[in-house]
XYZ file of C-alpha atoms in Angstrom:
353
model
C -0.045 0.120 -0.012
C 1.314 3.452 -0.767
C -0.052 7.050 -0.431
C 0.943 9.783 -2.634
C 0.617 13.594 -1.520
C 1.417 16.920 -2.719
C 4.776 18.121 -1.136
C 6.264 21.459 -2.079
C 5.332 21.232 -5.765
C 6.434 17.647 -5.876
C 5.247 14.288 -4.578
C 6.099 12.416 -1.399
C 5.670 8.744 -1.230
C 4.788 7.024 2.189
C 5.057 3.166 2.183
C 2.223 1.969 4.277
C 4.034 -1.256 5.297
C 6.611 -1.304 8.138
C 9.292 -3.067 6.436
C 10.705 -0.036 4.751
C 11.921 3.389 5.669
C 9.388 6.095 5.455
C 8.733 8.743 4.369
C 10.694 8.595 1.070
C 10.948 11.713 -1.388
C 10.938 11.077 -4.935
C 13.987 12.170 -6.696
C 13.969 15.129 -9.176
C 13.979 12.909 -12.143
C 10.961 10.898 -10.666
C 9.316 14.089 -9.987
C 9.821 15.398 -13.492
C 8.254 12.192 -14.913
C 5.132 12.418 -12.643
C 4.980 16.176 -13.458
C 4.998 15.454 -17.042
C 2.371 12.939 -17.028
C 0.256 14.975 -14.616
C 0.524 18.224 -16.460
C -2.897 20.087 -16.669
C -4.626 17.671 -14.350
C -6.002 18.897 -10.967
C -7.367 16.632 -8.313
C -9.603 16.860 -5.401
C -9.453 14.158 -2.770
C -8.989 11.482 -5.743
C -8.551 8.039 -4.455
C -7.849 4.924 -6.577
C -7.187 1.189 -5.913
C -5.105 -0.648 -8.439
C -6.207 -4.169 -9.273
C -3.055 -5.673 -7.770
C -3.453 -3.932 -4.540
C -1.623 -0.797 -4.530
C -3.661 2.183 -2.963
C -2.862 5.761 -3.829
C -4.418 8.918 -2.508
C -3.502 12.374 -4.022
C -4.748 15.466 -2.820
C -5.018 18.627 -4.937
C -7.251 21.475 -5.401
C -9.923 20.107 -8.102
C -10.382 16.889 -9.979
C -10.336 16.898 -13.698
C -8.930 13.852 -15.565
C -9.472 12.058 -18.724
C -9.622 8.241 -18.706
C -6.401 7.929 -20.649
C -4.655 10.305 -18.446
C -5.794 8.262 -15.503
C -4.399 5.323 -16.886
C -0.932 6.946 -17.638
C -0.802 8.304 -14.000
C -1.822 4.988 -12.568
C 1.071 3.258 -14.637
C 3.599 5.683 -13.404
C 2.248 5.618 -9.733
C 2.541 1.778 -9.837
C 5.911 1.664 -11.049
C 7.275 4.365 -8.712
C 7.070 2.526 -5.386
C 9.167 -0.323 -6.874
C 11.936 2.151 -7.922
C 11.877 3.775 -4.448
C 11.805 0.663 -2.629
C 14.829 -0.653 -4.666
C 16.577 2.685 -3.676
C 15.647 2.396 -0.057
C 17.043 -1.226 0.372
C 20.347 -0.836 -1.451
C 20.912 2.829 -1.821
C 21.583 5.507 0.788
C 19.295 5.781 3.861
C 18.306 8.622 5.729
C 21.339 9.773 7.909
C 21.247 7.906 11.346
C 21.037 10.275 14.365
C 21.165 9.718 18.059
C 19.315 11.495 20.845
C 19.275 11.012 24.626
C 16.081 9.702 26.027
C 17.009 9.192 29.707
C 20.349 8.756 31.435
C 22.102 5.683 29.811
C 19.290 5.367 27.125
C 19.584 6.687 23.607
C 17.375 6.522 20.646
C 18.968 6.134 17.094
C 16.663 6.951 14.286
C 17.296 6.558 10.467
C 17.850 3.385 8.292
C 14.784 1.607 9.489
C 13.046 1.447 12.782
C 13.866 3.312 15.929
C 16.728 1.544 17.806
C 17.196 1.982 21.561
C 20.674 1.667 23.112
C 20.755 0.957 27.093
C 24.207 1.248 28.188
C 25.198 -0.839 31.150
C 28.556 -1.279 32.986
C 28.893 -4.714 31.159
C 27.849 -3.889 27.818
C 24.719 -2.747 25.699
C 21.195 -3.949 25.254
C 19.953 -2.868 22.126
C 16.446 -2.757 20.834
C 15.957 -3.516 17.054
C 18.787 -3.615 14.502
C 17.790 -1.661 11.492
C 17.387 -2.610 7.875
C 19.749 -5.048 6.252
C 22.979 -4.083 4.828
C 26.551 -3.215 5.663
C 25.923 0.646 5.706
C 23.092 0.396 8.092
C 24.708 -1.996 10.558
C 28.024 0.024 10.282
C 25.991 3.183 10.749
C 24.238 1.890 13.758
C 27.355 0.654 15.445
C 29.053 4.092 14.667
C 26.271 5.688 16.414
C 26.555 3.372 19.406
C 30.128 4.300 19.661
C 29.409 8.079 20.081
C 27.848 7.189 23.511
C 29.739 4.166 24.709
C 32.563 1.989 24.120
C 30.804 -0.969 25.600
C 30.117 -3.932 23.271
C 26.504 -5.073 22.189
C 25.751 -7.889 24.190
C 21.956 -8.488 23.657
C 19.675 -7.402 20.652
C 15.995 -7.407 21.298
C 13.839 -7.620 17.948
C 10.320 -6.435 18.343
C 8.899 -8.100 15.383
C 9.936 -9.911 12.215
C 9.910 -7.064 9.499
C 13.081 -6.275 7.889
C 13.400 -2.776 9.400
C 13.854 -4.435 12.782
C 15.487 -7.747 12.193
C 17.604 -6.840 9.095
C 21.068 -7.365 10.768
C 20.379 -10.238 13.088
C 23.114 -12.320 11.500
C 25.690 -9.681 11.761
C 24.966 -9.096 15.632
C 25.058 -12.827 16.139
C 28.493 -13.178 14.318
C 29.753 -10.434 16.649
C 28.714 -12.488 19.729
C 25.465 -10.774 20.745
C 22.371 -12.686 21.747
C 19.329 -11.890 19.661
C 15.923 -12.167 21.424
C 12.501 -12.442 19.956
C 9.100 -13.799 20.599
C 8.470 -17.299 19.404
C 6.054 -16.129 16.855
C 8.687 -13.867 15.460
C 10.676 -16.934 14.873
C 8.003 -18.691 13.105
C 7.086 -15.791 10.902
C 10.473 -15.437 9.827
C 10.433 -19.026 8.443
C 8.052 -17.747 5.733
C 8.665 -14.034 5.599
C 10.446 -12.588 2.674
C 10.713 -8.921 2.431
C 10.291 -7.945 -1.511
C 13.121 -5.577 -1.261
C 15.903 -7.788 0.408
C 17.266 -11.094 -0.928
C 18.002 -13.066 2.280
C 15.821 -14.058 5.317
C 16.778 -12.503 8.777
C 18.716 -14.698 10.780
C 16.600 -16.512 13.565
C 16.953 -15.173 17.232
C 19.207 -17.077 19.476
C 16.545 -16.842 22.424
C 12.812 -16.899 22.128
C 10.197 -16.383 24.869
C 6.408 -16.645 25.089
C 5.012 -14.323 27.544
C 8.054 -12.402 29.079
C 11.637 -12.499 29.200
C 14.019 -10.297 31.430
C 17.433 -9.324 30.079
C 19.752 -8.589 33.108
C 23.122 -7.075 32.417
C 25.461 -4.772 34.219
C 22.940 -4.019 37.118
C 20.028 -3.296 34.620
C 16.909 -5.240 33.918
C 15.007 -4.757 30.663
C 11.738 -6.521 30.474
C 10.498 -7.890 27.188
C 6.772 -8.501 27.164
C 4.312 -10.030 24.584
C 0.836 -8.794 25.473
C -0.940 -10.406 22.357
C -1.324 -9.980 18.734
C -1.422 -6.505 17.319
C 0.721 -5.286 14.367
C 1.890 -8.930 14.022
C 1.518 -12.185 16.064
C 5.183 -11.749 17.505
C 5.210 -8.179 18.668
C 7.368 -7.493 21.900
C 6.742 -4.294 24.063
C 10.082 -3.543 25.659
C 10.042 -1.823 29.174
C 12.723 -0.289 31.022
C 11.046 -0.032 34.631
C 13.973 1.885 36.246
C 13.719 4.602 33.610
C 9.974 4.552 33.176
C 10.540 4.060 29.274
C 8.556 1.510 26.989
C 9.557 0.761 23.478
C 6.389 0.001 21.370
C 7.599 -0.862 18.200
C 4.797 -0.741 15.393
C 2.020 -1.327 17.902
C 2.195 2.685 17.559
C 3.120 4.595 14.502
C 3.205 8.440 14.476
C 2.232 11.125 12.095
C -0.525 10.674 9.547
C 0.126 7.123 9.152
C -2.373 4.778 10.878
C -1.630 1.480 12.457
C -0.812 -1.282 9.972
C -2.658 -4.597 10.706
C -0.341 -7.215 9.213
C -2.611 -10.315 8.831
C -0.231 -12.311 6.725
C 2.018 -11.864 9.751
C -0.644 -12.750 12.274
C -1.653 -9.357 13.293
C -5.060 -8.696 14.675
C -7.337 -5.561 15.186
C -9.309 -6.839 18.063
C -6.447 -8.141 20.247
C -4.591 -4.917 19.575
C -7.150 -3.107 21.702
C -6.253 -5.427 24.562
C -2.582 -4.996 23.954
C -2.932 -1.073 24.580
C -4.631 -2.006 27.758
C -1.919 -3.736 28.950
C 0.623 -1.201 27.904
C -1.201 1.519 29.562
C -0.991 -0.378 32.977
C 2.786 -0.005 32.894
C 4.565 2.893 34.848
C 6.073 5.086 32.150
C 6.596 8.673 31.207
C 8.400 8.166 27.760
C 7.315 5.956 24.850
C 9.337 5.141 21.883
C 7.174 4.338 18.605
C 8.492 2.299 15.804
C 9.310 5.553 13.925
C 8.811 9.021 15.009
C 9.578 11.102 18.042
C 9.395 10.234 21.679
C 5.996 10.240 23.088
C 4.352 10.798 26.365
C 2.006 8.263 28.133
C -0.757 10.890 27.369
C 0.061 10.597 23.667
C -0.219 6.754 23.833
C -3.605 6.851 25.721
C -4.890 9.192 23.018
C -3.556 7.060 20.146
C -5.231 3.801 21.833
C -8.600 5.678 22.062
C -8.358 6.702 18.329
C -7.478 3.182 17.280
C -10.409 1.662 19.569
C -12.892 4.193 18.042
C -11.968 3.371 14.250
C -11.994 -0.352 15.029
C -15.477 -0.090 16.921
C -16.753 1.737 13.930
C -15.592 -0.872 11.471
C -17.020 -3.700 13.574
C -20.307 -1.964 13.702
C -20.465 -1.576 9.896
C -19.597 -5.328 9.611
C -22.398 -6.080 11.821
C -24.875 -4.103 9.916
C -23.848 -5.972 6.815
C -21.715 -3.488 4.732
C -20.269 -5.439 1.978
C -16.389 -5.851 2.431
C -15.658 -3.791 -0.769
C -17.579 -0.834 0.734
C -16.069 -0.984 4.347
C -13.405 1.516 4.039
C -15.722 3.879 2.054
C -18.199 3.985 4.747
C -15.703 3.959 7.625
C -15.520 7.520 9.244
C -11.934 8.569 10.118
C -11.789 12.197 9.153
C -12.151 13.148 12.905
C -9.121 10.786 13.620
C -6.497 11.998 11.122
C -5.659 8.491 9.991
C -7.231 5.172 9.168
C -5.894 1.676 9.735
C -3.613 0.219 6.987
C -5.031 -3.132 5.965
C -3.033 -5.137 3.328
C -5.812 -7.690 3.690
C -9.465 -6.641 3.750
C -10.320 -10.289 3.758
C -8.591 -10.771 7.021
C -10.102 -7.678 8.667
C -13.599 -8.408 7.657
C -13.463 -11.910 8.786
C -11.925 -10.910 12.110
C -14.568 -8.352 12.708
C -17.389 -10.541 11.492
C -16.459 -13.147 14.159
C -16.679 -10.674 16.905
């Protein structure tokens, strides 16, 4: 799934799956191609669904398009994500940056999901290892070296997507233990990112409900509260610092939560996951991508998510056909709608509720 929106006279593409960095700007050549095709066209809230599943939303002032021009634009928009994803996987990534969250805890952004660096006297506990590739791994290690000379001893991967597990093999080879939920390991058996050649290496340690990493006097709690984004999501809690890492159970900005049914995700269980998260004592939350949040931010996000899923459930109960569900689902007061790669999965799950 993808969304296209106007951005300073050009176009910005946001990948709505979680396995790729986002947002990603088109380069000038791609902008020129799009502008040449779209010359003379004006849109107003135009939204189209490609037969193979790409979803686009373009927002301009007025809609006026001939059928031939529409086909030409759809062809370009279908091809552009493939170009951008190839660039994202093997080309330059957004520069990695490090910021302090709490004493001895740092967040590294860029080149995939947010990573967390917990420094202890005996080494580093790392949360999520970025997208695959030597530049991303080396860049992450360089950032870690700016705040400590201690080695990485543990890597907690919060679910199976490539922007979290991409460098498992490199960390294992360097002597670190890689920790993930049992369902993460199962998902990795069949998961293949369309943008990367190899499967991520399996975690060396798996758990069912909770696992506590103890190192250098620090204790980090890895918790599985149920299915949400995928079936193998981990919430990482730093009780001494009152910080929680939420991975893609919470995404920021205009992107709504991605329910990955192929990866075992669940809209209904996600609501229960938020209930458990909010029981934790924290004042800072780290989303899968985006800035540090407060507990109030998490509470507000959970309320929006629950509202959208409750509305969708009610529409299904009323017999709204599957192909009409998203069209009738009110989300304009929320600011985003769920990203649903599989409408069959969502409709079936809500229909059983």
